[in-house]
GROMACS .gro file of C-alpha atoms in nm:
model
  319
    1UNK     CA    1  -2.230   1.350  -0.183
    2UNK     CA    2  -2.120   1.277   0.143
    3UNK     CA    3  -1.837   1.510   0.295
    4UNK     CA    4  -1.705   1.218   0.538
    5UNK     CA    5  -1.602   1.018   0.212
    6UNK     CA    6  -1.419   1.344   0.112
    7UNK     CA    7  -1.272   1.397   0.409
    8UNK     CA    8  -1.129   1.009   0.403
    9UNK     CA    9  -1.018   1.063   0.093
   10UNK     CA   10  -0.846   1.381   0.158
   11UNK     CA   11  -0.664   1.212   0.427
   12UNK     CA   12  -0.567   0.869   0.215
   13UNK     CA   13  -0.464   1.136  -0.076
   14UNK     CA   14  -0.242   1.278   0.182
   15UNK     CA   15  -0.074   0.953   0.306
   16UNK     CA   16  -0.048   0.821  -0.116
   17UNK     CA   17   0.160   1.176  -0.145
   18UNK     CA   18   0.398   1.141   0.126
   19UNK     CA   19   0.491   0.768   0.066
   20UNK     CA   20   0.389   0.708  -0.280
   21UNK     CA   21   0.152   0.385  -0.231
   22UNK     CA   22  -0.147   0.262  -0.035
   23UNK     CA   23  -0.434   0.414  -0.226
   24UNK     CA   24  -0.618   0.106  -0.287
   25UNK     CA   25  -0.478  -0.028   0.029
   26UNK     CA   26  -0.596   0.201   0.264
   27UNK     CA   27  -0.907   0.310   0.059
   28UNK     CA   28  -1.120   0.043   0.002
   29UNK     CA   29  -1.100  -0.106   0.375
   30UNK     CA   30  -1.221   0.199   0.485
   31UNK     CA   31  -1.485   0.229   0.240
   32UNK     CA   32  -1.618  -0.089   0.337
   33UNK     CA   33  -1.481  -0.121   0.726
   34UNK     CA   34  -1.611   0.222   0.843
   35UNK     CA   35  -1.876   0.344   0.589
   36UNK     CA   36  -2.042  -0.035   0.514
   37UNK     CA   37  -2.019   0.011   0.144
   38UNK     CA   38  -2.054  -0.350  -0.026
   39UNK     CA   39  -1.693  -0.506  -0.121
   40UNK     CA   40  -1.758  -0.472  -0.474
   41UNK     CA   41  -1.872  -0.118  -0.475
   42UNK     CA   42  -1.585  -0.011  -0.314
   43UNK     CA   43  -1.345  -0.198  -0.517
   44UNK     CA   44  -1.527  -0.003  -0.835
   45UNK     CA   45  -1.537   0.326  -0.668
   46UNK     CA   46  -1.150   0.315  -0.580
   47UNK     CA   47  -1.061   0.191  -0.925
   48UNK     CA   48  -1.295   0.485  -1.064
   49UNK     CA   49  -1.089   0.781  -0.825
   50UNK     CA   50  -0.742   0.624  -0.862
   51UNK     CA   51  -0.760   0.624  -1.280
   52UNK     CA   52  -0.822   1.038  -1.201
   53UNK     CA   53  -0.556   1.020  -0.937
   54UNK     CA   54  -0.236   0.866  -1.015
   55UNK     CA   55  -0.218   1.059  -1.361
   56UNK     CA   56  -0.093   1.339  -1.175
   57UNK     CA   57   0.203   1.170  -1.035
   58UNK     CA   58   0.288   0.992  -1.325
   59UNK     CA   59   0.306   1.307  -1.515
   60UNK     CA   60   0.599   1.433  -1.316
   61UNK     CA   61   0.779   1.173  -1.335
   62UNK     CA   62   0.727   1.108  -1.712
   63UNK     CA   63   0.907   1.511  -1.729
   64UNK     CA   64   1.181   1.408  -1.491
   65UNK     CA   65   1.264   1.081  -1.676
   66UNK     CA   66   1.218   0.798  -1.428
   67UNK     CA   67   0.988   0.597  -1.609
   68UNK     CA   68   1.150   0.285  -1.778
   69UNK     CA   69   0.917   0.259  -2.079
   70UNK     CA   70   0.991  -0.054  -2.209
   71UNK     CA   71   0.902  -0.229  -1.842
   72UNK     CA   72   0.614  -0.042  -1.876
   73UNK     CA   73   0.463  -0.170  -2.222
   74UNK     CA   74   0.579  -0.573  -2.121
   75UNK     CA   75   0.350  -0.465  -1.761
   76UNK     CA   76   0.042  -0.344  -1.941
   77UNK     CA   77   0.074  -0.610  -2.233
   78UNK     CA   78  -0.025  -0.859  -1.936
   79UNK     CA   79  -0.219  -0.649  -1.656
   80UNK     CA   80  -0.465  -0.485  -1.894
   81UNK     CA   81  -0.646  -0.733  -2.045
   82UNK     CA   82  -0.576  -0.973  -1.693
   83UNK     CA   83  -0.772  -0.661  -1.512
   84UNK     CA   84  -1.062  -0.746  -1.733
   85UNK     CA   85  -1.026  -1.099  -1.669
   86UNK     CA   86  -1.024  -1.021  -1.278
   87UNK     CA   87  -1.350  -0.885  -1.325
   88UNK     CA   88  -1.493  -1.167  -1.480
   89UNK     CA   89  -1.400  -1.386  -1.301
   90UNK     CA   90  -1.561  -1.245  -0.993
   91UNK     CA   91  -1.896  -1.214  -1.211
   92UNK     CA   92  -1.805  -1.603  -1.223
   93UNK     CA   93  -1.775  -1.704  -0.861
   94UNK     CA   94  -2.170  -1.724  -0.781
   95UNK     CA   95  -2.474  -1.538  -0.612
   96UNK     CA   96  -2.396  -1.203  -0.523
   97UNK     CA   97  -2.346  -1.359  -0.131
   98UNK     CA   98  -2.105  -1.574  -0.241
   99UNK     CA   99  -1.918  -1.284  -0.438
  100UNK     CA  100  -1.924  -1.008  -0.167
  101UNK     CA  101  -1.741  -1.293   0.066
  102UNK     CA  102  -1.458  -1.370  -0.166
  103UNK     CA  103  -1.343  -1.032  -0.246
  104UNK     CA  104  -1.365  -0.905   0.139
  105UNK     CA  105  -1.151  -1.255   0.190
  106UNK     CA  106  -0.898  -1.195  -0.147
  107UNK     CA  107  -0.924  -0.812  -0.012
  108UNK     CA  108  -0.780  -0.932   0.368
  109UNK     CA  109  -0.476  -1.157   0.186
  110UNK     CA  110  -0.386  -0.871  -0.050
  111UNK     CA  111  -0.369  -0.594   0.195
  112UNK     CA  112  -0.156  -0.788   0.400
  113UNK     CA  113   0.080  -0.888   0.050
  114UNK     CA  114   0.053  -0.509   0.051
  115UNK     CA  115   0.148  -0.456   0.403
  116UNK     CA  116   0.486  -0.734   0.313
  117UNK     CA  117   0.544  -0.548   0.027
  118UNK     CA  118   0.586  -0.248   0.161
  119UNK     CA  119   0.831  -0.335   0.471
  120UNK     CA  120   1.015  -0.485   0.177
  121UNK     CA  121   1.012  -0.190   0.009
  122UNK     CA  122   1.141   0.013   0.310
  123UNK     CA  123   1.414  -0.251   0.358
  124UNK     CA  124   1.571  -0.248   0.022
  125UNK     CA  125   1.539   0.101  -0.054
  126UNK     CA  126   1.735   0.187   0.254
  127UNK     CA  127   2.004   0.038   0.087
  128UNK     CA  128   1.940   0.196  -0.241
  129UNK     CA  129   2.038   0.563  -0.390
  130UNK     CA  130   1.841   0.732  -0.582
  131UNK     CA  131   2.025   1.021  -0.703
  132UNK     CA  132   2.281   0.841  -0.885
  133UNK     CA  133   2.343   0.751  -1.216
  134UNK     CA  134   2.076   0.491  -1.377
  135UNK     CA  135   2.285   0.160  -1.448
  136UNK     CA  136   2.169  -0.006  -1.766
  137UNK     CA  137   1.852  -0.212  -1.699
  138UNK     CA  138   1.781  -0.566  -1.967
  139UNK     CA  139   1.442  -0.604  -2.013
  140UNK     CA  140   1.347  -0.967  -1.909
  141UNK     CA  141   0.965  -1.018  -2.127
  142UNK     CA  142   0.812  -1.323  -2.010
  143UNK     CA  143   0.862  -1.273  -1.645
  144UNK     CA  144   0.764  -0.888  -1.673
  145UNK     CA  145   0.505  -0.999  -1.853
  146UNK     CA  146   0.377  -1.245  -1.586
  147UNK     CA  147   0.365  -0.993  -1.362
  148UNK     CA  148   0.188  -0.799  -1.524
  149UNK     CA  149  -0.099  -1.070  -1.575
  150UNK     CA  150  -0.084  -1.165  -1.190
  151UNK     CA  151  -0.100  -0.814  -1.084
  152UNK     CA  152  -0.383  -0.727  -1.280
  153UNK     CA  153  -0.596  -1.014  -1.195
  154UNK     CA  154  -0.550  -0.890  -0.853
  155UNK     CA  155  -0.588  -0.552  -0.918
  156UNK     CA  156  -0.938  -0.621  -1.091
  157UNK     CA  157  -1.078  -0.809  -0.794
  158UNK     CA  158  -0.964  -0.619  -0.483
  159UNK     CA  159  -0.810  -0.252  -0.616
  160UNK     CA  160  -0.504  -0.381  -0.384
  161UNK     CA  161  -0.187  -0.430  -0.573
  162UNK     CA  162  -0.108  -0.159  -0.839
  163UNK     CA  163   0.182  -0.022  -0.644
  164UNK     CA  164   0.229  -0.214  -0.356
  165UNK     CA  165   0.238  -0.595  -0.529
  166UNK     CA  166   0.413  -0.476  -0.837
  167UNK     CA  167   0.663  -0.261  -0.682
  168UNK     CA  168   0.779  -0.565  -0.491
  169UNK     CA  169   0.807  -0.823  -0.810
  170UNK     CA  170   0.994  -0.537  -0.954
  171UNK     CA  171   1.212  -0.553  -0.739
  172UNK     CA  172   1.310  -0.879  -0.718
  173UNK     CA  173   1.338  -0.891  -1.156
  174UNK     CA  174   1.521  -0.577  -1.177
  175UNK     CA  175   1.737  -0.530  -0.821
  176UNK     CA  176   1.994  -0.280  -0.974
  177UNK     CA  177   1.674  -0.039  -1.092
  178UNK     CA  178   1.681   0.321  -0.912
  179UNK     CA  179   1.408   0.368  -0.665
  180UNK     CA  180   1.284   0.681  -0.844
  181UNK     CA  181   1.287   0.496  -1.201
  182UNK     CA  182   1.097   0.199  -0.929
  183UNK     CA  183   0.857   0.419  -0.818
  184UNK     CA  184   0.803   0.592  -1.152
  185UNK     CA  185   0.756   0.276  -1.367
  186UNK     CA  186   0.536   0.143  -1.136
  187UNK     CA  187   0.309   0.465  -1.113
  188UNK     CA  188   0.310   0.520  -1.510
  189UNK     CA  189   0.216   0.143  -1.555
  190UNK     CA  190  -0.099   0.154  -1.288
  191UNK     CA  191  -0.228   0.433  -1.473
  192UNK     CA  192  -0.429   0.212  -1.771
  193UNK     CA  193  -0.387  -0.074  -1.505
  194UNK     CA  194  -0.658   0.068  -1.294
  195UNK     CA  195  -0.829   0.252  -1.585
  196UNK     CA  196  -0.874  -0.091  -1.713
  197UNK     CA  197  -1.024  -0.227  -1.411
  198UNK     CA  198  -1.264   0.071  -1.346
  199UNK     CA  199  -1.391   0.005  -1.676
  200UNK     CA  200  -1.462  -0.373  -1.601
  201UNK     CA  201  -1.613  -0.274  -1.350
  202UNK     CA  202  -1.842  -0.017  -1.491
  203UNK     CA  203  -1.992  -0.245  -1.777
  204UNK     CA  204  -2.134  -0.459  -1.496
  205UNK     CA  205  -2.241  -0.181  -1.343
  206UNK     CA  206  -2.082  -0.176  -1.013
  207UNK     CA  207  -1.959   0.163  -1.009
  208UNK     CA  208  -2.112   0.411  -0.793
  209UNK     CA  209  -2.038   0.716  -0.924
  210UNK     CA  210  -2.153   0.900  -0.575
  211UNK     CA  211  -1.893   0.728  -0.403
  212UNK     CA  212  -1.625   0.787  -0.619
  213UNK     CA  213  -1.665   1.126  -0.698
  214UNK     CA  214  -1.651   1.229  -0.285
  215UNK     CA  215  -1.334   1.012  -0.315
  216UNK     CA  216  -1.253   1.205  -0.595
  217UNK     CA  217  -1.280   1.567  -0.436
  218UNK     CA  218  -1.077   1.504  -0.129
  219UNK     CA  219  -0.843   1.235  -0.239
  220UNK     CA  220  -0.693   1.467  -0.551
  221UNK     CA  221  -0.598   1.799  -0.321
  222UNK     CA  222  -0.463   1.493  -0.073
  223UNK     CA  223  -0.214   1.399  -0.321
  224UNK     CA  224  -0.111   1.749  -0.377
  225UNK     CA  225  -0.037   1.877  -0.018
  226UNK     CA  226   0.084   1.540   0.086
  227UNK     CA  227   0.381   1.547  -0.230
  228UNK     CA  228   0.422   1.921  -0.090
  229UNK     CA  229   0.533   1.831   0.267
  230UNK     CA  230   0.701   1.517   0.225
  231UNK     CA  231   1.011   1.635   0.210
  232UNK     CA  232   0.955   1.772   0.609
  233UNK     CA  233   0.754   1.480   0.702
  234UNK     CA  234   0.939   1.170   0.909
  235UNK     CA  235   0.871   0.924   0.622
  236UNK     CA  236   0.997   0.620   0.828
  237UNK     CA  237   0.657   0.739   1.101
  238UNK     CA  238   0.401   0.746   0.800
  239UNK     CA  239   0.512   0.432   0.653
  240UNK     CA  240   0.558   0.231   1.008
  241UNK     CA  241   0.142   0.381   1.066
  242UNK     CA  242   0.029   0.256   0.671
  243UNK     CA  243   0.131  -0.082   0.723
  244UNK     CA  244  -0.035  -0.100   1.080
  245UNK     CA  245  -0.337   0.032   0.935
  246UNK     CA  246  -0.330  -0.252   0.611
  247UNK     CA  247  -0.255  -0.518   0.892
  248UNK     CA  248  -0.573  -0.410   1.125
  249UNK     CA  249  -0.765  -0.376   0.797
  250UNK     CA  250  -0.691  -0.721   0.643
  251UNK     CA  251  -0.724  -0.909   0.980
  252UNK     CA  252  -1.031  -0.756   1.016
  253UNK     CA  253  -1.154  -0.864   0.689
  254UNK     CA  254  -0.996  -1.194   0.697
  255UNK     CA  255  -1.303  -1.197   1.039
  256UNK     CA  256  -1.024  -1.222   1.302
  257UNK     CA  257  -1.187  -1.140   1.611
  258UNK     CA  258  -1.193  -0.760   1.731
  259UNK     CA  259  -0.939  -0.863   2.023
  260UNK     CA  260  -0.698  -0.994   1.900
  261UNK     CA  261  -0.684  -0.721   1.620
  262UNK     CA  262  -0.664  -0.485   1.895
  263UNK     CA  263  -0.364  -0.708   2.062
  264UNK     CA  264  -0.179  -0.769   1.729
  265UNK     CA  265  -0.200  -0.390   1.610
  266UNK     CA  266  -0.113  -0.284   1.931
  267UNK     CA  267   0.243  -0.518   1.909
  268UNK     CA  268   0.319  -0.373   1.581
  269UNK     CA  269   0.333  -0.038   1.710
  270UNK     CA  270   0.526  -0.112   2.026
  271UNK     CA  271   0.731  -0.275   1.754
  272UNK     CA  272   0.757   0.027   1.565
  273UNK     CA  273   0.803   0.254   1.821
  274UNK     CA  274   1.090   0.063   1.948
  275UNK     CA  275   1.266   0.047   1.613
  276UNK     CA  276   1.259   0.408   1.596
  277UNK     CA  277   1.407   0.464   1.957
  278UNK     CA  278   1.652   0.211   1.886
  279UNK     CA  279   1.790   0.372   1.565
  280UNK     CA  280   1.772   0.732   1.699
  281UNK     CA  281   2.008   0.612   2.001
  282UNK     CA  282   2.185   0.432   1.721
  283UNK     CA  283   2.225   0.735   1.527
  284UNK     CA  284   2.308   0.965   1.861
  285UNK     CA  285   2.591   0.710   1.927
  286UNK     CA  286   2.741   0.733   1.563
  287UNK     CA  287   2.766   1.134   1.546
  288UNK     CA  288   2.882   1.126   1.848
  289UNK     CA  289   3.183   0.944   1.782
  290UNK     CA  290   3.227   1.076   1.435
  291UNK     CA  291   3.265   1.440   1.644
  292UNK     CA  292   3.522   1.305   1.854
  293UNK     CA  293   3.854   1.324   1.773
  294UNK     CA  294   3.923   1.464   1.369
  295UNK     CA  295   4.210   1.311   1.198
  296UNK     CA  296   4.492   1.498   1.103
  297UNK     CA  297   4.626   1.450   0.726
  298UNK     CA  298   4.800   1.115   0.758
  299UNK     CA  299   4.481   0.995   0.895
  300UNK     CA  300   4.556   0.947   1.247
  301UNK     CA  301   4.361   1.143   1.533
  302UNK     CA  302   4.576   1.391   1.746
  303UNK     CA  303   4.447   1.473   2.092
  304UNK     CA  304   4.307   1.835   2.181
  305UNK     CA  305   4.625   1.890   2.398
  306UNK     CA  306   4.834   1.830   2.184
  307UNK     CA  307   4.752   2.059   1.947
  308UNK     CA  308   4.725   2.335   2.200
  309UNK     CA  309   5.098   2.217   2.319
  310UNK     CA  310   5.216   2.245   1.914
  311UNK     CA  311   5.082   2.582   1.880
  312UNK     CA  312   5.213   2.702   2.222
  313UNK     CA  313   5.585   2.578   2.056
  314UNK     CA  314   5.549   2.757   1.799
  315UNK     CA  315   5.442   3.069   1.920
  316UNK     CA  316   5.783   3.067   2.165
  317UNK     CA  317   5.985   2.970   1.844
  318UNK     CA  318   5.851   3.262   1.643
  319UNK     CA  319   5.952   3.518   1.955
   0.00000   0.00000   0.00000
């Protein structure tokens, strides 16, 4: 058991419970950019932790009610048994060379899917509430379905996709869906998504049970403190970092060279950073004008003066 696994997982746990995705995402890159675990294994091992993990969250929001369960069954109908077929078919592709190189290539495209997903994400839930009332959602089958078989077959070979991938093709079927019925659908249906694909896994033995379980240990107390604090932490800082992080990751494993990984990671977070000086000023600028002058009843802004002059008026007409 090796505490540095633990400790990685106890800080991916921590980033899944403040923003809600990048398990798989973050998870396997490191598993195989920092601790040299083979592709596969850390696909399996991921798979193995996130069936223990994402239970929790779904449970909560099963009990507050922001799981569409319909959307749900049409998603599993196609991603379970398309899990196992993502399995398979990597069984399929040739020696075991051959196989380590295509998932650490099909890992590098789906983490940055994942990293265009989540902007996406960001961009549209902006614009989205999430306390209000849940407008009446028709259940399309064949496309939800069809996202369901894509995401699993992509789920099964790289662990990338569950929420990230999904999230966004929900999206784009169901626009008028509340981001907390979004996020809660989309947890509840990775659950046997991922159990599905650890399985696969497992029968052809790739699952390394040493790995997973130090995963396990640190990644499951993650999720617990990072739900606790998110509503303190700047969730516009931790998502700007998590998609950094899944563009270094897949560039990396896509074998762009170490430079320019260095120079394009380095751009997104001027990038970042200037987004979130420009929309602090931005916000600055806004109060400050809303505090400006109030508006009397008919709507129309009086100056300080002269109110003091009306109340000096009245005060002589009174004596």
């Amino acid at each position: 058991m090796d505490l540095t696994l633990a400790l990685a997982g106890l800080g991916v746990g921590i980033v899944v419970g403040l923003t809600g995705m990048g398990g798989g995402a973050l998870m396997t890159p490191i598993l195989v950019l920092v601790f040299g675990v083979p592709p596969i294994a850390a696909v399996s091992s991921d798979l193995a932790a996130s069936a223990v993990m994402k239970p929790f969250g779904g449970w909560v929001h099963a009990s507050r009610g922001t799981v569409n369960w319909r959307l749900v069954a049409w998603l599993c109908a196609g991603s379970i048994p398309s899990a196992f077929l993502g399995v398979l078919l990597l069984r399929l592709l040739g020696d075991d060379a051959t196989v380590q190189h295509t998932i650490k290539i099909a890992l590098g495209v789906a983490l940055l899917l994942a990293a265009g997903g989540m902007l996406l994400k960001a961009w549209v839930t902006r614009r989205q509430r999430g306390d209000g009332p849940a407008e009446p959602i028709v259940v399309r089958p064949i496309p939800t379905l069809l996202v369901g078989i894509g995401g699993g077959l992509i789920v099964g070979m790289t662990s990338v996709g569950s929420g990230s991938l999904i999230i966004v093709a929900l999206l784009a079927l169901y626009p008028k869906l509340r981001a907390n019925d979004l996020v809660g659908t989309d947890l509840v249906q990775a659950i046997p998504l991922v159990i599905s694909a650890a399985l696969g896994h497992a029968l052809f033995g790739d699952l390394q049970l040493d790995i997973a379980g130090a995963v396990l240990i640190g990644s499951i107390p993650g999720v617990l403190l990072g739900a606790r604090i998110s509503s303190r932490a700047p969730g516009g800082i931790i998502r700007a970092a998590l998609v950094i992080v899944l563009l270094a990751s897949s560039l990396k494993l896509l074998d762009v060279p170490t430079p320019a990984v260095g120079a394009l990671s380095g751009a997104a977070v001027l990038v970042a950073v200037g987004l979130a000086v420009f929309r602090r000023v931005t916000a600055d600028r806004n109060a400050r004008d809303a505090g400006g002058n109030a508006p009397d009843d008919a709507g129309t802004a009086l100056p300080e003066h002269a109110s003091r002059d009306d109340d000096r008026e009245k005060s002589m007409t009174a004596g």
